[in-house]
C-alpha cells in the first residue's frame, strides 16, 4: 500500500514538472521568434544544382531556419543515376523519398506521374507541416508539388519564375507562378513578366540564379585538368572537347528525335572527343536513348556517354569545353558565366535571354547546318556574361525568407497595373533590321546587296566582273565595305556574308573547285577566308543554282514544300534539288548540275566540253548563238523587227522575231523548250519532286513548252507535277542571303 502511494506520488511529480517545463517553454517562445520551417523539394539533378546553394545557406543558419528535404522524381531512378545519393553525400537529411515517376517516357506517363505525386504528397506535407515550400522551375513534378501545397494552404516560394523558353515548360512554369505566394527570379525581364502576370511586386525578389553563386568562382579551381581527364581521358586537353546535352521537346517529340539524330551525326563527323549526357525523363527520352544506342555512341571511341555528373565537376567541364551543344538551359544560362561557346538546337530555349556566346540553330533540320555551327563555334571564347546572376543570390533569398510574415493572410491577391514598357539603352536592343550581305558572281556582272530578314533588298551595287582573280577579290571586298558603311545608315545589322557563284563549290570549305568558262581564274579558289578575314564576319558560299533553290525555299514558291527542284535559266542553265527540306550537294558537290543533263547524243557542243546538254540548247548563250546564225544568214529580220548597225544580237531578238511570226525563230525556241522539257522529265523520273520552279530571265518563255513535254513524255504518275515560274526577281542574291539568315540569328531578347 505504501509502495503504491510512493509510485503515485512519483508520477504526479513527473507530470507536474512536465507542465512547468511546458509553461516555461511557452513563455520563452512568446519572447523569441520561432524558427521558420522550410521544406525544400527537389525532383532531379538539374533543379538540385539550383536548390543546393539555398539548402546549404538554410542549414548554416539553423538558429533561424528548420530545414526539411523531400526527394522525388527522377532522383530515385537508377537509369538516371540515383542522384539522391549526391544529396546524402552533401550531408542533408532526407525527410521523405517519394517514388512518383510512372515509367514509359511518353505524354501519358508524365500525366500519370503528376497524379501519383498528388496522391503521395498530402501525407508528407501534412506530417512535415512546413511554413514555406521552396519549388524550382518548370518540371511536371514541380507542378504537382505546387498544386498540393497550394491546396493545403502552405506558402510557396517559386524559383526562376517569369522566364520564357518556348515549350510546354512555359505553361508549367507560369502555372506554378500563379500558385506561388512568393517569387525569387533571375533577371529583370523575368521580373517584368511576373508583374505583367499580375503578381504582387512586393512579393517578387530579383535575386539572380543561385547556381551562379558557385559558378562565378568555379573557373578558379586548379584541379579542372584532373576532372577533364577523369571524364574524357588522359589525352584530352582544355577547349578541345565538346559537352552535349539534348532533351526532348514534349510538344514536338518527332522533330526532337530528328534533331537529336542529326546532332549525333554531326558530332561523329566533327570528330572531337565528346561528353554526352543522357536526356531527362520527359516524353520522348526513351526514343532518343534508342537513337543513341542504334548509332553505337556508348561504344564509340570519341564519345563518353554518362547518366550524371556531379554539379561541381559538370560546371568545370562546361567552363573548359571547346563548345557545348544541345538544348539544355545550362547552355543558355550557366555556360555564359564562362564565355563557353554554345550551339542551341531547336525550339526548347526559344525566348530565353542569352549572351553572345550562344548561336541559335532553331531550324536544325540538316546535318550541314549543325556541322557548320560546330565549325563556327568550336574553340572560340566569348566575354563572360552575368545575365542570370552576380553571385549573391543565396544571401538575398535567405533575407527574403526571414522577412515572410506568417501572420499575413495566406490568400494571394493579384495586381492589375498597366505595365510600362521598359526602354533599354543597350545598343543591341535598338530596333535594327537583321540583314545579310549577299554577293552574286555572274559571268558578266558582280553584284552585292543588303538583304533583310524578310527578303527585301535594301540596297544593291553592280560592277562588271573583273577578268583576274586579284582584281575580282579586291572588288568584292571594296563593294562589301561600301555596303557595310551604308548598312549603318539604313539601320541594318549585318549578320554575315553569303556568296553565290558559278561553278562547282564545296560549301563546307567555302572553296570554288571548278569554275565555268564564263568566269576566268576562278578554280580552286578559297572565297571564304579573304572575305571573313577582312570583314570579320561569317561567310557562306554555294553555287548559283543551289542558291536559287535556297531562295525559293525561304522566300518563294518552295516555302513549306518538302521536295522540289529549282531551275535557273540565264546565261547558262543551273539549279538545285531540295529533298526532305535539305539541299542536295552530292558526294563531290556536283549534284543538280541540271544544265549538263544530256538530252541528245550528237547535239551542239556545250561549254562543259560535252555535247547535247540542256545548256547547249536552252541557255541564253545557246539562244544567242542561234540568233547570230539566223542573223548572219539573213533569216532573223521580219516586219516589225529591226537591229541597229553593229548592235549585237541576243536571245531577246530571237524571242521578238518568233512573236512576230518568224518560223525559223519559232523552231529554235521550240527545240530549246523541248530540250529543257526532256531534261526536266528525266529529273521527275529520278528524284520525283512535287514541284518544279523555273527562274531567271527566260523562265516565263519556257513554262508552257516544259508543261507540254511533261504531258507528252513523262510517266503518268509524274504528269501532274506542278511547274511554276518564280516570282523572285533576284534568286541568286536572295539565296546567298538565305544562307546567312538561316544560320546566323543568334541573340534573343
PDB file of C-alpha atoms in Angstrom, residues 174-353:
ATOM      1  CA  UNK A 174       3.658  30.119 -65.401  1.00  0.00           C
ATOM      2  CA  UNK A 175       1.093  27.808 -63.758  1.00  0.00           C
ATOM      3  CA  UNK A 176       3.432  27.318 -60.798  1.00  0.00           C
ATOM      4  CA  UNK A 177       3.958  31.089 -60.603  1.00  0.00           C
ATOM      5  CA  UNK A 178       0.192  31.578 -60.328  1.00  0.00           C
ATOM      6  CA  UNK A 179       0.044  29.051 -57.469  1.00  0.00           C
ATOM      7  CA  UNK A 180       3.081  30.500 -55.659  1.00  0.00           C
ATOM      8  CA  UNK A 181       2.894  33.195 -52.973  1.00  0.00           C
ATOM      9  CA  UNK A 182       6.479  34.435 -53.333  1.00  0.00           C
ATOM     10  CA  UNK A 183       8.924  34.585 -56.231  1.00  0.00           C
ATOM     11  CA  UNK A 184      12.728  34.679 -56.499  1.00  0.00           C
ATOM     12  CA  UNK A 185      13.531  35.388 -60.155  1.00  0.00           C
ATOM     13  CA  UNK A 186      16.832  35.651 -62.021  1.00  0.00           C
ATOM     14  CA  UNK A 187      16.576  38.529 -64.496  1.00  0.00           C
ATOM     15  CA  UNK A 188      14.966  41.917 -64.822  1.00  0.00           C
ATOM     16  CA  UNK A 189      13.000  40.606 -67.805  1.00  0.00           C
ATOM     17  CA  UNK A 190      11.611  37.719 -65.719  1.00  0.00           C
ATOM     18  CA  UNK A 191      10.632  40.191 -63.001  1.00  0.00           C
ATOM     19  CA  UNK A 192       8.723  42.284 -65.564  1.00  0.00           C
ATOM     20  CA  UNK A 193       6.958  39.162 -66.840  1.00  0.00           C
ATOM     21  CA  UNK A 194       5.803  38.273 -63.319  1.00  0.00           C
ATOM     22  CA  UNK A 195       4.490  41.798 -62.808  1.00  0.00           C
ATOM     23  CA  UNK A 196       2.699  41.581 -66.162  1.00  0.00           C
ATOM     24  CA  UNK A 197       1.176  38.297 -64.910  1.00  0.00           C
ATOM     25  CA  UNK A 198      -0.410  40.356 -62.105  1.00  0.00           C
ATOM     26  CA  UNK A 199       1.856  39.056 -59.318  1.00  0.00           C
ATOM     27  CA  UNK A 200       2.328  41.347 -56.316  1.00  0.00           C
ATOM     28  CA  UNK A 201       5.543  43.312 -56.892  1.00  0.00           C
ATOM     29  CA  UNK A 202       6.286  43.371 -53.154  1.00  0.00           C
ATOM     30  CA  UNK A 203       6.464  39.552 -53.180  1.00  0.00           C
ATOM     31  CA  UNK A 204       8.921  39.338 -56.088  1.00  0.00           C
ATOM     32  CA  UNK A 205      12.659  39.220 -55.363  1.00  0.00           C
ATOM     33  CA  UNK A 206      15.155  39.830 -58.169  1.00  0.00           C
ATOM     34  CA  UNK A 207      17.780  37.514 -56.697  1.00  0.00           C
ATOM     35  CA  UNK A 208      19.736  36.072 -59.618  1.00  0.00           C
ATOM     36  CA  UNK A 209      20.314  32.374 -60.174  1.00  0.00           C
ATOM     37  CA  UNK A 210      21.530  30.519 -57.025  1.00  0.00           C
ATOM     38  CA  UNK A 211      23.859  28.308 -59.067  1.00  0.00           C
ATOM     39  CA  UNK A 212      25.788  31.449 -60.137  1.00  0.00           C
ATOM     40  CA  UNK A 213      26.945  31.786 -56.520  1.00  0.00           C
ATOM     41  CA  UNK A 214      29.202  28.815 -57.290  1.00  0.00           C
ATOM     42  CA  UNK A 215      29.722  29.356 -60.994  1.00  0.00           C
ATOM     43  CA  UNK A 216      31.430  32.730 -60.872  1.00  0.00           C
ATOM     44  CA  UNK A 217      34.270  31.351 -58.778  1.00  0.00           C
ATOM     45  CA  UNK A 218      34.336  27.871 -60.336  1.00  0.00           C
ATOM     46  CA  UNK A 219      36.879  28.626 -63.069  1.00  0.00           C
ATOM     47  CA  UNK A 220      39.471  29.414 -60.386  1.00  0.00           C
ATOM     48  CA  UNK A 221      39.714  25.754 -59.330  1.00  0.00           C
ATOM     49  CA  UNK A 222      43.124  24.275 -60.017  1.00  0.00           C
ATOM     50  CA  UNK A 223      42.007  20.653 -60.438  1.00  0.00           C
ATOM     51  CA  UNK A 224      39.969  21.171 -63.621  1.00  0.00           C
ATOM     52  CA  UNK A 225      42.535  19.257 -65.714  1.00  0.00           C
ATOM     53  CA  UNK A 226      42.104  16.218 -63.440  1.00  0.00           C
ATOM     54  CA  UNK A 227      38.316  16.433 -63.832  1.00  0.00           C
ATOM     55  CA  UNK A 228      38.647  16.557 -67.640  1.00  0.00           C
ATOM     56  CA  UNK A 229      40.933  13.501 -67.574  1.00  0.00           C
ATOM     57  CA  UNK A 230      38.602  11.599 -65.245  1.00  0.00           C
ATOM     58  CA  UNK A 231      35.616  12.012 -67.569  1.00  0.00           C
ATOM     59  CA  UNK A 232      37.204  12.169 -71.031  1.00  0.00           C
ATOM     60  CA  UNK A 233      40.615  10.502 -70.849  1.00  0.00           C
ATOM     61  CA  UNK A 234      44.270  11.404 -70.368  1.00  0.00           C
ATOM     62  CA  UNK A 235      44.889  12.847 -73.840  1.00  0.00           C
ATOM     63  CA  UNK A 236      42.040  15.369 -73.868  1.00  0.00           C
ATOM     64  CA  UNK A 237      43.076  18.987 -73.415  1.00  0.00           C
ATOM     65  CA  UNK A 238      41.219  22.085 -72.290  1.00  0.00           C
ATOM     66  CA  UNK A 239      38.943  23.570 -75.013  1.00  0.00           C
ATOM     67  CA  UNK A 240      39.470  20.512 -77.218  1.00  0.00           C
ATOM     68  CA  UNK A 241      36.278  18.611 -76.375  1.00  0.00           C
ATOM     69  CA  UNK A 242      32.508  19.075 -76.601  1.00  0.00           C
ATOM     70  CA  UNK A 243      29.781  18.744 -73.966  1.00  0.00           C
ATOM     71  CA  UNK A 244      26.455  17.574 -75.472  1.00  0.00           C
ATOM     72  CA  UNK A 245      23.123  17.637 -73.644  1.00  0.00           C
ATOM     73  CA  UNK A 246      19.852  17.411 -75.595  1.00  0.00           C
ATOM     74  CA  UNK A 247      16.389  16.886 -74.080  1.00  0.00           C
ATOM     75  CA  UNK A 248      13.097  16.050 -75.815  1.00  0.00           C
ATOM     76  CA  UNK A 249      10.607  18.828 -76.579  1.00  0.00           C
ATOM     77  CA  UNK A 250       7.328  17.334 -75.371  1.00  0.00           C
ATOM     78  CA  UNK A 251       5.199  19.417 -77.752  1.00  0.00           C
ATOM     79  CA  UNK A 252       7.165  18.206 -80.800  1.00  0.00           C
ATOM     80  CA  UNK A 253       8.648  14.818 -79.951  1.00  0.00           C
ATOM     81  CA  UNK A 254       9.100  13.614 -83.548  1.00  0.00           C
ATOM     82  CA  UNK A 255      11.161  16.664 -84.506  1.00  0.00           C
ATOM     83  CA  UNK A 256      13.137  16.392 -81.243  1.00  0.00           C
ATOM     84  CA  UNK A 257      14.245  12.897 -82.149  1.00  0.00           C
ATOM     85  CA  UNK A 258      15.160  14.006 -85.677  1.00  0.00           C
ATOM     86  CA  UNK A 259      17.294  16.879 -84.330  1.00  0.00           C
ATOM     87  CA  UNK A 260      18.957  14.509 -81.842  1.00  0.00           C
ATOM     88  CA  UNK A 261      19.767  12.093 -84.676  1.00  0.00           C
ATOM     89  CA  UNK A 262      21.239  14.915 -86.799  1.00  0.00           C
ATOM     90  CA  UNK A 263      23.228  16.258 -83.834  1.00  0.00           C
ATOM     91  CA  UNK A 264      24.819  12.857 -83.211  1.00  0.00           C
ATOM     92  CA  UNK A 265      25.689  12.508 -86.919  1.00  0.00           C
ATOM     93  CA  UNK A 266      27.253  15.991 -86.920  1.00  0.00           C
ATOM     94  CA  UNK A 267      29.262  15.212 -83.778  1.00  0.00           C
ATOM     95  CA  UNK A 268      30.509  11.944 -85.293  1.00  0.00           C
ATOM     96  CA  UNK A 269      31.572  13.831 -88.446  1.00  0.00           C
ATOM     97  CA  UNK A 270      33.185  16.634 -86.438  1.00  0.00           C
ATOM     98  CA  UNK A 271      35.485  14.041 -84.864  1.00  0.00           C
ATOM     99  CA  UNK A 272      36.122  15.643 -81.476  1.00  0.00           C
ATOM    100  CA  UNK A 273      36.017  13.989 -78.063  1.00  0.00           C
ATOM    101  CA  UNK A 274      32.500  14.474 -76.683  1.00  0.00           C
ATOM    102  CA  UNK A 275      30.972  14.050 -73.244  1.00  0.00           C
ATOM    103  CA  UNK A 276      27.288  13.317 -73.876  1.00  0.00           C
ATOM    104  CA  UNK A 277      24.734  13.182 -71.079  1.00  0.00           C
ATOM    105  CA  UNK A 278      21.568  11.125 -71.274  1.00  0.00           C
ATOM    106  CA  UNK A 279      18.376  13.174 -71.800  1.00  0.00           C
ATOM    107  CA  UNK A 280      15.939  13.896 -68.970  1.00  0.00           C
ATOM    108  CA  UNK A 281      12.857  11.777 -68.253  1.00  0.00           C
ATOM    109  CA  UNK A 282      10.389  13.771 -70.374  1.00  0.00           C
ATOM    110  CA  UNK A 283       8.217  12.139 -73.021  1.00  0.00           C
ATOM    111  CA  UNK A 284      10.440  11.173 -75.947  1.00  0.00           C
ATOM    112  CA  UNK A 285      13.590  10.443 -73.950  1.00  0.00           C
ATOM    113  CA  UNK A 286      13.272   6.688 -74.437  1.00  0.00           C
ATOM    114  CA  UNK A 287      13.272   7.138 -78.231  1.00  0.00           C
ATOM    115  CA  UNK A 288      16.290   9.470 -78.007  1.00  0.00           C
ATOM    116  CA  UNK A 289      18.260   6.906 -75.999  1.00  0.00           C
ATOM    117  CA  UNK A 290      17.287   4.313 -78.605  1.00  0.00           C
ATOM    118  CA  UNK A 291      18.752   6.556 -81.348  1.00  0.00           C
ATOM    119  CA  UNK A 292      21.949   6.950 -79.321  1.00  0.00           C
ATOM    120  CA  UNK A 293      22.343   3.198 -78.877  1.00  0.00           C
ATOM    121  CA  UNK A 294      21.493   2.458 -82.518  1.00  0.00           C
ATOM    122  CA  UNK A 295      24.430   4.646 -83.549  1.00  0.00           C
ATOM    123  CA  UNK A 296      26.713   2.897 -81.037  1.00  0.00           C
ATOM    124  CA  UNK A 297      27.512   6.115 -79.173  1.00  0.00           C
ATOM    125  CA  UNK A 298      28.231   4.329 -75.879  1.00  0.00           C
ATOM    126  CA  UNK A 299      30.936   2.249 -77.604  1.00  0.00           C
ATOM    127  CA  UNK A 300      32.252   4.988 -79.923  1.00  0.00           C
ATOM    128  CA  UNK A 301      35.875   5.961 -79.111  1.00  0.00           C
ATOM    129  CA  UNK A 302      35.098   9.692 -79.426  1.00  0.00           C
ATOM    130  CA  UNK A 303      32.154   9.643 -77.002  1.00  0.00           C
ATOM    131  CA  UNK A 304      31.712   9.225 -73.265  1.00  0.00           C
ATOM    132  CA  UNK A 305      28.004   8.731 -72.514  1.00  0.00           C
ATOM    133  CA  UNK A 306      27.019   9.284 -68.880  1.00  0.00           C
ATOM    134  CA  UNK A 307      23.792   9.496 -66.876  1.00  0.00           C
ATOM    135  CA  UNK A 308      25.020  12.001 -64.318  1.00  0.00           C
ATOM    136  CA  UNK A 309      27.994  14.205 -63.489  1.00  0.00           C
ATOM    137  CA  UNK A 310      28.192  15.889 -60.044  1.00  0.00           C
ATOM    138  CA  UNK A 311      27.358  19.575 -60.488  1.00  0.00           C
ATOM    139  CA  UNK A 312      30.712  20.896 -59.224  1.00  0.00           C
ATOM    140  CA  UNK A 313      32.522  18.728 -61.775  1.00  0.00           C
ATOM    141  CA  UNK A 314      29.975  19.376 -64.535  1.00  0.00           C
ATOM    142  CA  UNK A 315      30.468  23.144 -64.372  1.00  0.00           C
ATOM    143  CA  UNK A 316      34.235  22.617 -64.633  1.00  0.00           C
ATOM    144  CA  UNK A 317      33.700  20.515 -67.758  1.00  0.00           C
ATOM    145  CA  UNK A 318      31.423  23.188 -69.263  1.00  0.00           C
ATOM    146  CA  UNK A 319      33.776  26.025 -68.279  1.00  0.00           C
ATOM    147  CA  UNK A 320      36.741  24.495 -70.093  1.00  0.00           C
ATOM    148  CA  UNK A 321      34.933  22.912 -73.084  1.00  0.00           C
ATOM    149  CA  UNK A 322      35.644  23.923 -76.657  1.00  0.00           C
ATOM    150  CA  UNK A 323      31.896  24.055 -77.177  1.00  0.00           C
ATOM    151  CA  UNK A 324      28.565  22.972 -75.670  1.00  0.00           C
ATOM    152  CA  UNK A 325      25.755  21.727 -77.924  1.00  0.00           C
ATOM    153  CA  UNK A 326      22.120  20.734 -77.360  1.00  0.00           C
ATOM    154  CA  UNK A 327      19.072  22.408 -75.881  1.00  0.00           C
ATOM    155  CA  UNK A 328      19.718  22.332 -72.140  1.00  0.00           C
ATOM    156  CA  UNK A 329      19.035  25.514 -70.187  1.00  0.00           C
ATOM    157  CA  UNK A 330      22.575  25.111 -68.854  1.00  0.00           C
ATOM    158  CA  UNK A 331      23.821  26.162 -72.291  1.00  0.00           C
ATOM    159  CA  UNK A 332      21.917  29.438 -72.389  1.00  0.00           C
ATOM    160  CA  UNK A 333      22.293  30.165 -68.661  1.00  0.00           C
ATOM    161  CA  UNK A 334      25.275  28.713 -66.807  1.00  0.00           C
ATOM    162  CA  UNK A 335      27.688  28.421 -69.769  1.00  0.00           C
ATOM    163  CA  UNK A 336      27.533  32.183 -70.225  1.00  0.00           C
ATOM    164  CA  UNK A 337      29.313  32.654 -66.905  1.00  0.00           C
ATOM    165  CA  UNK A 338      32.462  31.213 -68.509  1.00  0.00           C
ATOM    166  CA  UNK A 339      32.075  32.551 -72.074  1.00  0.00           C
ATOM    167  CA  UNK A 340      31.902  28.968 -73.341  1.00  0.00           C
ATOM    168  CA  UNK A 341      30.636  28.788 -76.973  1.00  0.00           C
ATOM    169  CA  UNK A 342      27.163  27.221 -77.124  1.00  0.00           C
ATOM    170  CA  UNK A 343      25.077  25.857 -80.005  1.00  0.00           C
ATOM    171  CA  UNK A 344      21.392  25.839 -79.049  1.00  0.00           C
ATOM    172  CA  UNK A 345      19.409  23.422 -81.233  1.00  0.00           C
ATOM    173  CA  UNK A 346      15.688  23.657 -81.893  1.00  0.00           C
ATOM    174  CA  UNK A 347      12.924  25.473 -80.047  1.00  0.00           C
ATOM    175  CA  UNK A 348      13.305  24.345 -76.425  1.00  0.00           C
ATOM    176  CA  UNK A 349      15.042  27.547 -75.279  1.00  0.00           C
ATOM    177  CA  UNK A 350      13.329  29.960 -77.684  1.00  0.00           C
ATOM    178  CA  UNK A 351      12.760  33.216 -75.835  1.00  0.00           C
ATOM    179  CA  UNK A 352      15.494  32.751 -73.219  1.00  0.00           C
ATOM    180  CA  UNK A 353      17.806  35.678 -72.665  1.00  0.00           C
TER     181      UNK A 353
END
